[in-house]
PDB file of C-alpha atoms in Angstrom:
ATOM      1  CA  MET A   1     -46.442  39.933  29.433  1.00 47.00           C
ATOM      2  CA  SER A   2     -43.846  37.842  27.774  1.00 48.00           C
ATOM      3  CA  THR A   3     -44.408  36.243  24.449  1.00 46.00           C
ATOM      4  CA  LYS A   4     -42.366  33.442  22.953  1.00 46.00           C
ATOM      5  CA  GLN A   5     -40.596  34.460  19.848  1.00 49.00           C
ATOM      6  CA  ARG A   6     -41.137  32.053  17.025  1.00 50.00           C
ATOM      7  CA  PRO A   7     -38.027  30.902  15.194  1.00 48.00           C
ATOM      8  CA  ARG A   8     -37.654  32.468  11.848  1.00 50.00           C
ATOM      9  CA  PRO A   9     -37.896  30.060   8.941  1.00 48.00           C
ATOM     10  CA  THR A  10     -34.706  29.793   6.965  1.00 48.00           C
ATOM     11  CA  HIS A  11     -35.012  30.417   3.297  1.00 49.00           C
ATOM     12  CA  ARG A  12     -32.327  28.972   1.010  1.00 49.00           C
ATOM     13  CA  SER A  13     -31.810  30.682  -2.243  1.00 49.00           C
ATOM     14  CA  PRO A  14     -31.810  28.530  -5.368  1.00 48.00           C
ATOM     15  CA  SER A  15     -28.271  29.651  -6.161  1.00 46.00           C
ATOM     16  CA  SER A  16     -26.878  28.430  -2.821  1.00 47.00           C
ATOM     17  CA  THR A  17     -28.722  25.121  -3.200  1.00 45.00           C
ATOM     18  CA  ALA A  18     -27.355  24.678  -6.685  1.00 43.00           C
ATOM     19  CA  THR A  19     -23.849  25.510  -5.483  1.00 44.00           C
ATOM     20  CA  ARG A  20     -24.019  22.912  -2.725  1.00 45.00           C
ATOM     21  CA  SER A  21     -25.413  20.264  -5.042  1.00 46.00           C
ATOM     22  CA  THR A  22     -22.713  21.027  -7.600  1.00 45.00           C
ATOM     23  CA  SER A  23     -19.941  20.720  -5.011  1.00 45.00           C
ATOM     24  CA  ALA A  24     -21.487  17.515  -3.710  1.00 44.00           C
ATOM     25  CA  SER A  25     -21.672  16.018  -7.171  1.00 45.00           C
ATOM     26  CA  ALA A  26     -18.100  17.056  -7.878  1.00 43.00           C
ATOM     27  CA  HIS A  27     -17.009  15.435  -4.626  1.00 44.00           C
ATOM     28  CA  SER A  28     -18.860  12.251  -5.519  1.00 43.00           C
ATOM     29  CA  ARG A  29     -17.223  12.244  -8.940  1.00 40.00           C
ATOM     30  CA  ARG A  30     -13.801  12.560  -7.327  1.00 39.00           C
ATOM     31  CA  ASP A  31     -14.597   9.656  -5.025  1.00 41.00           C
ATOM     32  CA  ALA A  32     -15.849   7.599  -7.955  1.00 37.00           C
ATOM     33  CA  SER A  33     -12.794   8.349 -10.038  1.00 38.00           C
ATOM     34  CA  THR A  34     -10.484   7.430  -7.170  1.00 40.00           C
ATOM     35  CA  SER A  35     -12.260   4.156  -6.552  1.00 39.00           C
ATOM     36  CA  ALA A  36     -12.283   3.427 -10.275  1.00 38.00           C
ATOM     37  CA  GLY A  37      -8.495   3.621 -10.343  1.00 46.00           C
ATOM     38  CA  VAL A  38      -7.990   6.809 -12.347  1.00 56.00           C
ATOM     39  CA  LEU A  39      -4.384   7.723 -11.615  1.00 71.00           C
ATOM     40  CA  THR A  40      -2.434  10.916 -12.175  1.00 81.00           C
ATOM     41  CA  VAL A  41       0.796  11.375 -14.129  1.00 84.00           C
ATOM     42  CA  PRO A  42       2.986  11.473 -10.974  1.00 87.00           C
ATOM     43  CA  THR A  43       1.330   8.259  -9.772  1.00 86.00           C
ATOM     44  CA  HIS A  44       2.007   6.477 -13.066  1.00 86.00           C
ATOM     45  CA  LEU A  45       5.570   7.789 -12.956  1.00 89.00           C
ATOM     46  CA  LYS A  46       6.085   6.527  -9.403  1.00 89.00           C
ATOM     47  CA  ARG A  47       4.631   3.113 -10.214  1.00 90.00           C
ATOM     48  CA  GLY A  48       6.781   2.771 -13.326  1.00 90.00           C
ATOM     49  CA  ILE A  49       9.982   3.812 -11.543  1.00 92.00           C
ATOM     50  CA  ALA A  50       9.432   1.311  -8.736  1.00 93.00           C
ATOM     51  CA  ALA A  51       8.527  -1.537 -11.092  1.00 92.00           C
ATOM     52  CA  GLY A  52      11.371  -0.768 -13.516  1.00 93.00           C
ATOM     53  CA  SER A  53      14.111  -0.565 -10.904  1.00 94.00           C
ATOM     54  CA  ILE A  54      13.090  -3.874  -9.289  1.00 94.00           C
ATOM     55  CA  ALA A  55      12.768  -5.631 -12.656  1.00 94.00           C
ATOM     56  CA  GLY A  56      16.069  -4.282 -13.986  1.00 94.00           C
ATOM     57  CA  MET A  57      18.092  -5.254 -10.917  1.00 95.00           C
ATOM     58  CA  THR A  58      16.579  -8.753 -10.704  1.00 95.00           C
ATOM     59  CA  THR A  59      17.147  -9.470 -14.381  1.00 95.00           C
ATOM     60  CA  GLN A  60      20.781  -8.370 -14.361  1.00 95.00           C
ATOM     61  CA  LEU A  61      21.653 -10.282 -11.203  1.00 95.00           C
ATOM     62  CA  LEU A  62      20.267 -13.502 -12.663  1.00 95.00           C
ATOM     63  CA  LEU A  63      21.305 -13.255 -16.311  1.00 95.00           C
ATOM     64  CA  PHE A  64      24.426 -11.079 -16.479  1.00 96.00           C
ATOM     65  CA  PRO A  65      26.749 -14.073 -17.195  1.00 95.00           C
ATOM     66  CA  LEU A  66      24.889 -14.677 -20.465  1.00 94.00           C
ATOM     67  CA  SER A  67      25.480 -11.047 -21.413  1.00 94.00           C
ATOM     68  CA  THR A  68      29.227 -11.427 -20.738  1.00 93.00           C
ATOM     69  CA  PHE A  69      29.379 -14.674 -22.724  1.00 91.00           C
ATOM     70  CA  LYS A  70      27.583 -13.027 -25.655  1.00 92.00           C
ATOM     71  CA  THR A  71      29.843  -9.952 -25.616  1.00 90.00           C
ATOM     72  CA  ARG A  72      33.000 -12.079 -25.627  1.00 89.00           C
ATOM     73  CA  MET A  73      31.665 -14.058 -28.573  1.00 87.00           C
ATOM     74  CA  GLN A  74      31.102 -10.823 -30.462  1.00 86.00           C
ATOM     75  CA  VAL A  75      34.575  -9.389 -29.818  1.00 83.00           C
ATOM     76  CA  LYS A  76      36.475 -12.620 -30.488  1.00 79.00           C
ATOM     77  CA  PRO A  77      39.085 -11.819 -33.175  1.00 72.00           C
ATOM     78  CA  LEU A  78      38.482 -13.354 -36.575  1.00 62.00           C
ATOM     79  CA  GLY A  79      39.909 -16.856 -36.845  1.00 60.00           C
ATOM     80  CA  ARG A  80      40.433 -17.394 -33.100  1.00 68.00           C
ATOM     81  CA  ALA A  81      38.580 -20.270 -31.500  1.00 70.00           C
ATOM     82  CA  PHE A  82      36.539 -19.746 -28.363  1.00 71.00           C
ATOM     83  CA  ARG A  83      38.716 -20.542 -25.326  1.00 77.00           C
ATOM     84  CA  ALA A  84      37.876 -21.949 -21.895  1.00 78.00           C
ATOM     85  CA  ALA A  85      39.188 -18.739 -20.326  1.00 76.00           C
ATOM     86  CA  ASP A  86      36.318 -16.884 -21.988  1.00 78.00           C
ATOM     87  CA  CYS A  87      33.922 -18.678 -19.639  1.00 83.00           C
ATOM     88  CA  PHE A  88      35.489 -17.312 -16.455  1.00 87.00           C
ATOM     89  CA  GLN A  89      34.822 -14.045 -14.624  1.00 89.00           C
ATOM     90  CA  LEU A  90      31.348 -13.875 -16.132  1.00 93.00           C
ATOM     91  CA  TYR A  91      30.223 -11.295 -13.570  1.00 94.00           C
ATOM     92  CA  SER A  92      32.990  -8.890 -14.560  1.00 93.00           C
ATOM     93  CA  GLY A  93      31.291  -5.566 -15.299  1.00 94.00           C
ATOM     94  CA  LEU A  94      28.226  -6.222 -13.150  1.00 96.00           C
ATOM     95  CA  VAL A  95      28.706  -3.162 -10.918  1.00 95.00           C
ATOM     96  CA  PRO A  96      28.552  -0.516 -13.685  1.00 96.00           C
ATOM     97  CA  GLU A  97      25.783  -2.495 -15.373  1.00 96.00           C
ATOM     98  CA  LEU A  98      23.667  -2.296 -12.226  1.00 96.00           C
ATOM     99  CA  MET A  99      24.554   1.381 -11.795  1.00 96.00           C
ATOM    100  CA  GLY A 100      23.101   1.998 -15.237  1.00 96.00           C
ATOM    101  CA  THR A 101      20.321  -0.578 -15.398  1.00 95.00           C
ATOM    102  CA  VAL A 102      18.535   0.162 -12.112  1.00 95.00           C
ATOM    103  CA  PRO A 103      18.030   3.927 -12.644  1.00 95.00           C
ATOM    104  CA  GLY A 104      17.854   3.496 -16.433  1.00 96.00           C
ATOM    105  CA  THR A 105      15.088   0.902 -16.329  1.00 95.00           C
ATOM    106  CA  ALA A 106      13.294   2.974 -13.705  1.00 94.00           C
ATOM    107  CA  LEU A 107      13.395   5.991 -16.047  1.00 95.00           C
ATOM    108  CA  PHE A 108      12.259   3.855 -18.960  1.00 96.00           C
ATOM    109  CA  MET A 109       9.272   2.307 -17.197  1.00 93.00           C
ATOM    110  CA  GLY A 110       8.312   5.560 -15.487  1.00 93.00           C
ATOM    111  CA  THR A 111       8.274   7.381 -18.825  1.00 95.00           C
ATOM    112  CA  TYR A 112       6.604   4.463 -20.610  1.00 95.00           C
ATOM    113  CA  GLU A 113       3.794   4.061 -18.073  1.00 91.00           C
ATOM    114  CA  SER A 114       3.125   7.809 -17.996  1.00 93.00           C
ATOM    115  CA  ALA A 115       3.203   8.203 -21.778  1.00 94.00           C
ATOM    116  CA  LYS A 116       0.993   5.154 -22.412  1.00 93.00           C
ATOM    117  CA  LYS A 117      -1.605   5.530 -19.657  1.00 89.00           C
ATOM    118  CA  SER A 118      -1.726   9.264 -18.956  1.00 88.00           C
ATOM    119  CA  PHE A 119      -1.136  10.621 -22.470  1.00 92.00           C
ATOM    120  CA  ARG A 120      -2.636   7.627 -24.348  1.00 92.00           C
ATOM    121  CA  LEU A 121       0.353   7.225 -26.657  1.00 95.00           C
ATOM    122  CA  ASP A 122       0.895   4.127 -28.775  1.00 96.00           C
ATOM    123  CA  PRO A 123       3.096   1.546 -26.955  1.00 95.00           C
ATOM    124  CA  GLY A 124       5.800   1.866 -29.605  1.00 96.00           C
ATOM    125  CA  ILE A 125       5.960   5.663 -29.270  1.00 97.00           C
ATOM    126  CA  ALA A 126       5.830   5.417 -25.475  1.00 97.00           C
ATOM    127  CA  ALA A 127       8.706   2.911 -25.559  1.00 97.00           C
ATOM    128  CA  ALA A 128      10.767   5.264 -27.740  1.00 97.00           C
ATOM    129  CA  CYS A 129      10.192   8.069 -25.224  1.00 97.00           C
ATOM    130  CA  GLY A 130      11.279   5.744 -22.439  1.00 96.00           C
ATOM    131  CA  ALA A 131      14.399   4.644 -24.317  1.00 97.00           C
ATOM    132  CA  LEU A 132      15.463   8.253 -24.901  1.00 97.00           C
ATOM    133  CA  ALA A 133      14.962   9.095 -21.225  1.00 96.00           C
ATOM    134  CA  ALA A 134      16.975   6.063 -20.081  1.00 97.00           C
ATOM    135  CA  SER A 135      19.791   6.446 -22.616  1.00 97.00           C
ATOM    136  CA  VAL A 136      21.521   9.225 -20.661  1.00 95.00           C
ATOM    137  CA  VAL A 137      22.175   6.786 -17.809  1.00 96.00           C
ATOM    138  CA  LEU A 138      22.401   3.477 -19.657  1.00 96.00           C
ATOM    139  CA  ALA A 139      24.845   4.387 -22.430  1.00 96.00           C
ATOM    140  CA  PRO A 140      27.900   5.433 -20.343  1.00 95.00           C
ATOM    141  CA  MET A 141      27.463   2.662 -17.782  1.00 96.00           C
ATOM    142  CA  GLU A 142      27.057   0.005 -20.468  1.00 95.00           C
ATOM    143  CA  LEU A 143      30.236   1.244 -22.164  1.00 93.00           C
ATOM    144  CA  ILE A 144      32.236   0.736 -18.965  1.00 94.00           C
ATOM    145  CA  SER A 145      30.597  -2.637 -18.360  1.00 95.00           C
ATOM    146  CA  ARG A 146      31.400  -3.983 -21.827  1.00 93.00           C
ATOM    147  CA  ARG A 147      35.012  -2.941 -21.582  1.00 90.00           C
ATOM    148  CA  MET A 148      35.265  -4.726 -18.239  1.00 92.00           C
ATOM    149  CA  GLN A 149      33.641  -7.821 -19.745  1.00 91.00           C
ATOM    150  CA  VAL A 150      36.153  -7.916 -22.573  1.00 88.00           C
ATOM    151  CA  ARG A 151      39.362  -6.783 -20.858  1.00 85.00           C
ATOM    152  CA  ARG A 152      38.575  -8.027 -17.315  1.00 86.00           C
ATOM    153  CA  THR A 153      39.895  -4.781 -15.854  1.00 87.00           C
ATOM    154  CA  PRO A 154      38.882  -3.431 -12.421  1.00 91.00           C
ATOM    155  CA  PHE A 155      36.060  -0.907 -12.271  1.00 93.00           C
ATOM    156  CA  ARG A 156      38.269   2.062 -11.356  1.00 93.00           C
ATOM    157  CA  LEU A 157      40.696   1.476 -14.245  1.00 91.00           C
ATOM    158  CA  ALA A 158      37.845   0.922 -16.714  1.00 90.00           C
ATOM    159  CA  VAL A 159      36.242   4.231 -15.728  1.00 92.00           C
ATOM    160  CA  ALA A 160      39.528   6.125 -15.987  1.00 92.00           C
ATOM    161  CA  ALA A 161      40.325   4.626 -19.402  1.00 88.00           C
ATOM    162  CA  SER A 162      36.811   5.362 -20.701  1.00 88.00           C
ATOM    163  CA  VAL A 163      36.911   8.988 -19.536  1.00 90.00           C
ATOM    164  CA  ARG A 164      40.335   9.596 -21.121  1.00 89.00           C
ATOM    165  CA  ALA A 165      39.455   7.919 -24.425  1.00 84.00           C
ATOM    166  CA  LYS A 166      38.310   9.901 -27.436  1.00 82.00           C
ATOM    167  CA  GLY A 167      34.579  10.516 -27.156  1.00 83.00           C
ATOM    168  CA  GLY A 168      34.593   9.863 -23.419  1.00 88.00           C
ATOM    169  CA  LEU A 169      31.713   7.966 -21.842  1.00 91.00           C
ATOM    170  CA  PHE A 170      29.387   8.687 -24.762  1.00 93.00           C
ATOM    171  CA  VAL A 171      31.495   7.222 -27.545  1.00 89.00           C
ATOM    172  CA  GLY A 172      29.252   5.252 -29.899  1.00 89.00           C
ATOM    173  CA  PHE A 173      26.120   6.924 -28.535  1.00 94.00           C
ATOM    174  CA  GLY A 174      24.583   6.856 -32.014  1.00 93.00           C
ATOM    175  CA  SER A 175      24.996   3.084 -32.238  1.00 92.00           C
ATOM    176  CA  PHE A 176      23.465   2.783 -28.767  1.00 95.00           C
ATOM    177  CA  LEU A 177      20.324   4.651 -29.848  1.00 96.00           C
ATOM    178  CA  ALA A 178      20.253   2.728 -33.139  1.00 95.00           C
ATOM    179  CA  ARG A 179      19.949  -0.471 -31.104  1.00 96.00           C
ATOM    180  CA  GLU A 180      17.787   0.660 -28.175  1.00 97.00           C
ATOM    181  CA  LEU A 181      15.077   2.545 -30.056  1.00 97.00           C
ATOM    182  CA  PRO A 182      14.040  -0.299 -32.403  1.00 96.00           C
ATOM    183  CA  PHE A 183      14.550  -2.879 -29.653  1.00 97.00           C
ATOM    184  CA  ASP A 184      12.251  -1.197 -27.139  1.00 97.00           C
ATOM    185  CA  MET A 185       9.680  -0.201 -29.756  1.00 97.00           C
ATOM    186  CA  ILE A 186       9.450  -3.740 -31.176  1.00 96.00           C
ATOM    187  CA  GLN A 187       9.504  -5.504 -27.812  1.00 95.00           C
ATOM    188  CA  MET A 188       6.875  -3.381 -26.080  1.00 96.00           C
ATOM    189  CA  SER A 189       4.622  -3.212 -29.147  1.00 96.00           C
ATOM    190  CA  ALA A 190       4.802  -7.005 -29.591  1.00 95.00           C
ATOM    191  CA  PHE A 191       4.166  -7.612 -25.889  1.00 95.00           C
ATOM    192  CA  GLU A 192       1.195  -5.231 -25.663  1.00 95.00           C
ATOM    193  CA  TRP A 193      -0.310  -6.604 -28.889  1.00 96.00           C
ATOM    194  CA  MET A 194      -0.036 -10.234 -27.780  1.00 95.00           C
ATOM    195  CA  LYS A 195      -1.347  -9.357 -24.314  1.00 93.00           C
ATOM    196  CA  SER A 196      -4.404  -7.450 -25.592  1.00 94.00           C
ATOM    197  CA  THR A 197      -5.134 -10.147 -28.196  1.00 95.00           C
ATOM    198  CA  MET A 198      -5.060 -12.928 -25.592  1.00 94.00           C
ATOM    199  CA  GLU A 199      -7.209 -10.939 -23.163  1.00 93.00           C
ATOM    200  CA  ARG A 200      -9.823 -10.257 -25.842  1.00 94.00           C
ATOM    201  CA  LYS A 201      -9.850 -13.907 -26.787  1.00 93.00           C
ATOM    202  CA  ASN A 202     -10.165 -15.138 -23.190  1.00 90.00           C
ATOM    203  CA  GLY A 203     -12.470 -12.359 -22.051  1.00 91.00           C
ATOM    204  CA  GLN A 204     -10.417 -11.706 -18.917  1.00 90.00           C
ATOM    205  CA  LYS A 205      -7.045 -10.432 -17.749  1.00 88.00           C
ATOM    206  CA  LEU A 206      -4.095 -12.753 -18.203  1.00 88.00           C
ATOM    207  CA  ARG A 207      -2.565 -14.607 -15.309  1.00 89.00           C
ATOM    208  CA  ALA A 208       0.946 -13.666 -14.189  1.00 86.00           C
ATOM    209  CA  ARG A 209       2.357 -16.863 -15.694  1.00 89.00           C
ATOM    210  CA  ASP A 210       0.853 -16.141 -19.109  1.00 93.00           C
ATOM    211  CA  THR A 211       2.127 -12.564 -19.030  1.00 92.00           C
ATOM    212  CA  ALA A 212       5.636 -13.806 -18.268  1.00 93.00           C
ATOM    213  CA  VAL A 213       5.525 -16.231 -21.208  1.00 94.00           C
ATOM    214  CA  LEU A 214       4.452 -13.454 -23.572  1.00 95.00           C
ATOM    215  CA  GLY A 215       7.280 -11.289 -22.254  1.00 94.00           C
ATOM    216  CA  GLY A 216       9.749 -14.079 -22.954  1.00 96.00           C
ATOM    217  CA  LEU A 217       8.463 -14.579 -26.493  1.00 96.00           C
ATOM    218  CA  ALA A 218       8.601 -10.855 -27.224  1.00 95.00           C
ATOM    219  CA  GLY A 219      12.126 -10.667 -25.796  1.00 95.00           C
ATOM    220  CA  SER A 220      13.447 -13.665 -27.762  1.00 95.00           C
ATOM    221  CA  PHE A 221      12.094 -12.390 -31.060  1.00 95.00           C
ATOM    222  CA  THR A 222      13.316  -8.844 -30.502  1.00 96.00           C
ATOM    223  CA  GLY A 223      16.724  -9.994 -29.286  1.00 95.00           C
ATOM    224  CA  LEU A 224      17.231 -12.037 -32.447  1.00 94.00           C
ATOM    225  CA  VAL A 225      16.212  -9.399 -34.991  1.00 94.00           C
ATOM    226  CA  THR A 226      18.199  -6.626 -33.281  1.00 95.00           C
ATOM    227  CA  THR A 227      21.447  -8.630 -32.942  1.00 94.00           C
ATOM    228  CA  PRO A 228      23.150  -6.723 -35.822  1.00 92.00           C
ATOM    229  CA  PHE A 229      22.547  -3.455 -33.951  1.00 93.00           C
ATOM    230  CA  ASP A 230      24.022  -4.995 -30.808  1.00 93.00           C
ATOM    231  CA  VAL A 231      27.117  -6.186 -32.675  1.00 89.00           C
ATOM    232  CA  SER A 232      27.508  -2.704 -34.140  1.00 87.00           C
ATOM    233  CA  ARG A 233      27.301  -1.222 -30.639  1.00 90.00           C
ATOM    234  CA  THR A 234      29.928  -3.670 -29.347  1.00 88.00           C
ATOM    235  CA  ALA A 235      32.165  -2.896 -32.318  1.00 84.00           C
ATOM    236  CA  SER A 236      31.952   0.853 -31.683  1.00 83.00           C
ATOM    237  CA  VAL A 237      32.876   0.353 -28.014  1.00 84.00           C
ATOM    238  CA  CYS A 238      35.464  -2.442 -28.343  1.00 79.00           C
ATOM    239  CA  SER A 239      36.592  -2.125 -31.971  1.00 68.00           C
ATOM    240  CA  LYS A 240      40.248  -2.872 -31.162  1.00 54.00           C
ATOM    241  CA  SER A 241      39.316  -6.272 -29.780  1.00 52.00           C
ATOM    242  CA  LEU A 242      37.443  -7.055 -32.986  1.00 51.00           C
ATOM    243  CA  GLY A 243      40.371  -5.885 -35.094  1.00 50.00           C
ATOM    244  CA  LEU A 244      38.026  -3.657 -37.095  1.00 49.00           C
ATOM    245  CA  ASP A 245      37.996  -0.026 -38.127  1.00 49.00           C
ATOM    246  CA  THR A 246      34.450   1.142 -37.492  1.00 46.00           C
ATOM    247  CA  THR A 247      34.999   4.242 -39.610  1.00 47.00           C
ATOM    248  CA  LYS A 248      34.975   2.023 -42.706  1.00 48.00           C
ATOM    249  CA  SER A 249      31.895   0.708 -44.423  1.00 41.00           C
ATOM    250  CA  MET A 250      29.738  -1.887 -42.730  1.00 45.00           C
ATOM    251  CA  GLY A 251      30.823  -4.345 -45.402  1.00 47.00           C
ATOM    252  CA  ASP A 252      33.903  -5.045 -43.277  1.00 51.00           C
ATOM    253  CA  VAL A 253      31.741  -6.520 -40.538  1.00 55.00           C
ATOM    254  CA  SER A 254      28.811  -7.885 -42.540  1.00 60.00           C
ATOM    255  CA  ARG A 255      29.625 -11.509 -41.742  1.00 65.00           C
ATOM    256  CA  LEU A 256      29.836 -10.730 -38.032  1.00 77.00           C
ATOM    257  CA  MET A 257      26.396  -9.189 -37.731  1.00 85.00           C
ATOM    258  CA  PHE A 258      24.766 -12.208 -36.081  1.00 88.00           C
ATOM    259  CA  ARG A 259      27.629 -13.099 -33.760  1.00 87.00           C
ATOM    260  CA  GLY A 260      26.280 -13.979 -30.335  1.00 89.00           C
ATOM    261  CA  ALA A 261      22.701 -14.175 -31.616  1.00 93.00           C
ATOM    262  CA  ILE A 262      21.860 -17.380 -29.726  1.00 93.00           C
ATOM    263  CA  PRO A 263      23.111 -16.324 -26.263  1.00 93.00           C
ATOM    264  CA  ARG A 264      21.557 -12.886 -26.827  1.00 95.00           C
ATOM    265  CA  MET A 265      18.221 -14.467 -27.747  1.00 95.00           C
ATOM    266  CA  VAL A 266      18.349 -16.775 -24.707  1.00 95.00           C
ATOM    267  CA  GLU A 267      19.416 -13.941 -22.409  1.00 95.00           C
ATOM    268  CA  ILE A 268      16.679 -11.549 -23.504  1.00 96.00           C
ATOM    269  CA  GLY A 269      14.065 -14.307 -23.725  1.00 96.00           C
ATOM    270  CA  LEU A 270      14.697 -15.419 -20.145  1.00 96.00           C
ATOM    271  CA  GLY A 271      15.129 -11.784 -19.209  1.00 95.00           C
ATOM    272  CA  GLY A 272      11.706 -11.032 -20.661  1.00 94.00           C
ATOM    273  CA  ILE A 273      10.141 -13.677 -18.414  1.00 96.00           C
ATOM    274  CA  VAL A 274      11.866 -12.305 -15.305  1.00 95.00           C
ATOM    275  CA  TYR A 275      11.432  -8.661 -16.319  1.00 95.00           C
ATOM    276  CA  PHE A 276       7.715  -8.749 -17.086  1.00 93.00           C
ATOM    277  CA  SER A 277       7.018 -10.985 -14.085  1.00 93.00           C
ATOM    278  CA  CYS A 278       8.604  -8.384 -11.800  1.00 94.00           C
ATOM    279  CA  ILE A 279       6.833  -5.529 -13.598  1.00 92.00           C
ATOM    280  CA  GLN A 280       3.402  -7.130 -13.344  1.00 88.00           C
ATOM    281  CA  ALA A 281       3.920  -8.220  -9.724  1.00 91.00           C
ATOM    282  CA  THR A 282       4.984  -4.713  -8.668  1.00 92.00           C
ATOM    283  CA  LEU A 283       2.114  -3.022 -10.500  1.00 89.00           C
ATOM    284  CA  ARG A 284      -0.312  -5.519  -8.982  1.00 89.00           C
ATOM    285  CA  LEU A 285       0.902  -4.574  -5.506  1.00 91.00           C
ATOM    286  CA  PHE A 286       0.232  -0.920  -6.300  1.00 89.00           C
ATOM    287  CA  ASP A 287      -3.253  -1.808  -7.578  1.00 86.00           C
ATOM    288  CA  GLU A 288      -4.074  -3.713  -4.398  1.00 88.00           C
ATOM    289  CA  LYS A 289      -2.816  -0.801  -2.328  1.00 86.00           C
ATOM    290  CA  GLU A 290      -5.043   1.617  -4.263  1.00 82.00           C
ATOM    291  CA  LYS A 291      -8.053  -0.676  -3.820  1.00 82.00           C
ATOM    292  CA  GLY A 292      -7.367  -0.858  -0.091  1.00 79.00           C
ATOM    293  CA  LYS A 293      -7.296   2.924   0.130  1.00 77.00           C
ATOM    294  CA  ALA A 294     -10.570   3.183  -1.791  1.00 75.00           C
ATOM    295  CA  LYS A 295     -12.275   0.671   0.513  1.00 75.00           C
ATOM    296  CA  SER A 296     -11.060   2.458   3.618  1.00 76.00           C
ATOM    297  CA  LYS A 297     -12.477   5.737   2.283  1.00 71.00           C
ATOM    298  CA  ASP A 298     -15.844   4.085   1.661  1.00 68.00           C
ATOM    299  CA  LYS A 299     -15.972   2.826   5.252  1.00 67.00           C
ATOM    300  CA  VAL A 300     -15.467   6.302   6.741  1.00 59.00           C
ATOM    301  CA  PRO A 301     -18.889   7.589   7.912  1.00 58.00           C
ATOM    302  CA  LYS A 302     -19.998  10.791   6.184  1.00 54.00           C
ATOM    303  CA  ILE A 303     -21.064  13.643   8.448  1.00 55.00           C
TER     304      ILE A 303
END
């Protein structure tokens, strides 16, 4: 006589149930954090590098002639009038400038975005970290670029002369940091302060056009107040053209400290508009991509 065997009831222990519920809740938290846009340090670094390289290249391609014009104003010997020849070959030095600006700005923005968003540092401190990271690439390439702007020499000869000179490619590195650190700290702090103030006042995120205007204002102001540091940097790199001995006291060049202030202010002001427009547009593309990924994950049926 055959009897049907009843299936044995399955008993789940409280510990296994708790373990499954804990893993499920952890999984749901991960999904929630991903959809909420919580990004990791490598992600912030990648976003900053992409945005910085695009912004740096675009700005230099559009506004490099103003930089050349400003540099030639600064190195003009005392008593000599500005000549028509100074307005030619305004793209001389663009190649080394791009070689420094594209990776340098990428390093700056990558470090800045990571320091500000992942480590919650103040924008000024984050900008200083970014400036230090970028200086290793920017300083030597800017030195070659400025010498090409002033002497109109080919790239190969400018590199060879810079390498052979006393101090090599890092001559005047102290003056470079003395300009870049306050510049980046003031500019980024002013931009972030104005941006957060306007967003609190309006109760919503700023439009791209408004962000660009704030970037231009921050750039113009910072470019003006840091002009003496820029003149000092130019003097340390091209002191023979200025007819100055930079080992002497700064009293020798006190009346030159605001040379080129207007073209520098215009250059950095317009550059701020272009720069921050590119930065915000690139970061917005990343945000939309992240949102698309989150939506596609939500549509996947759970088994």
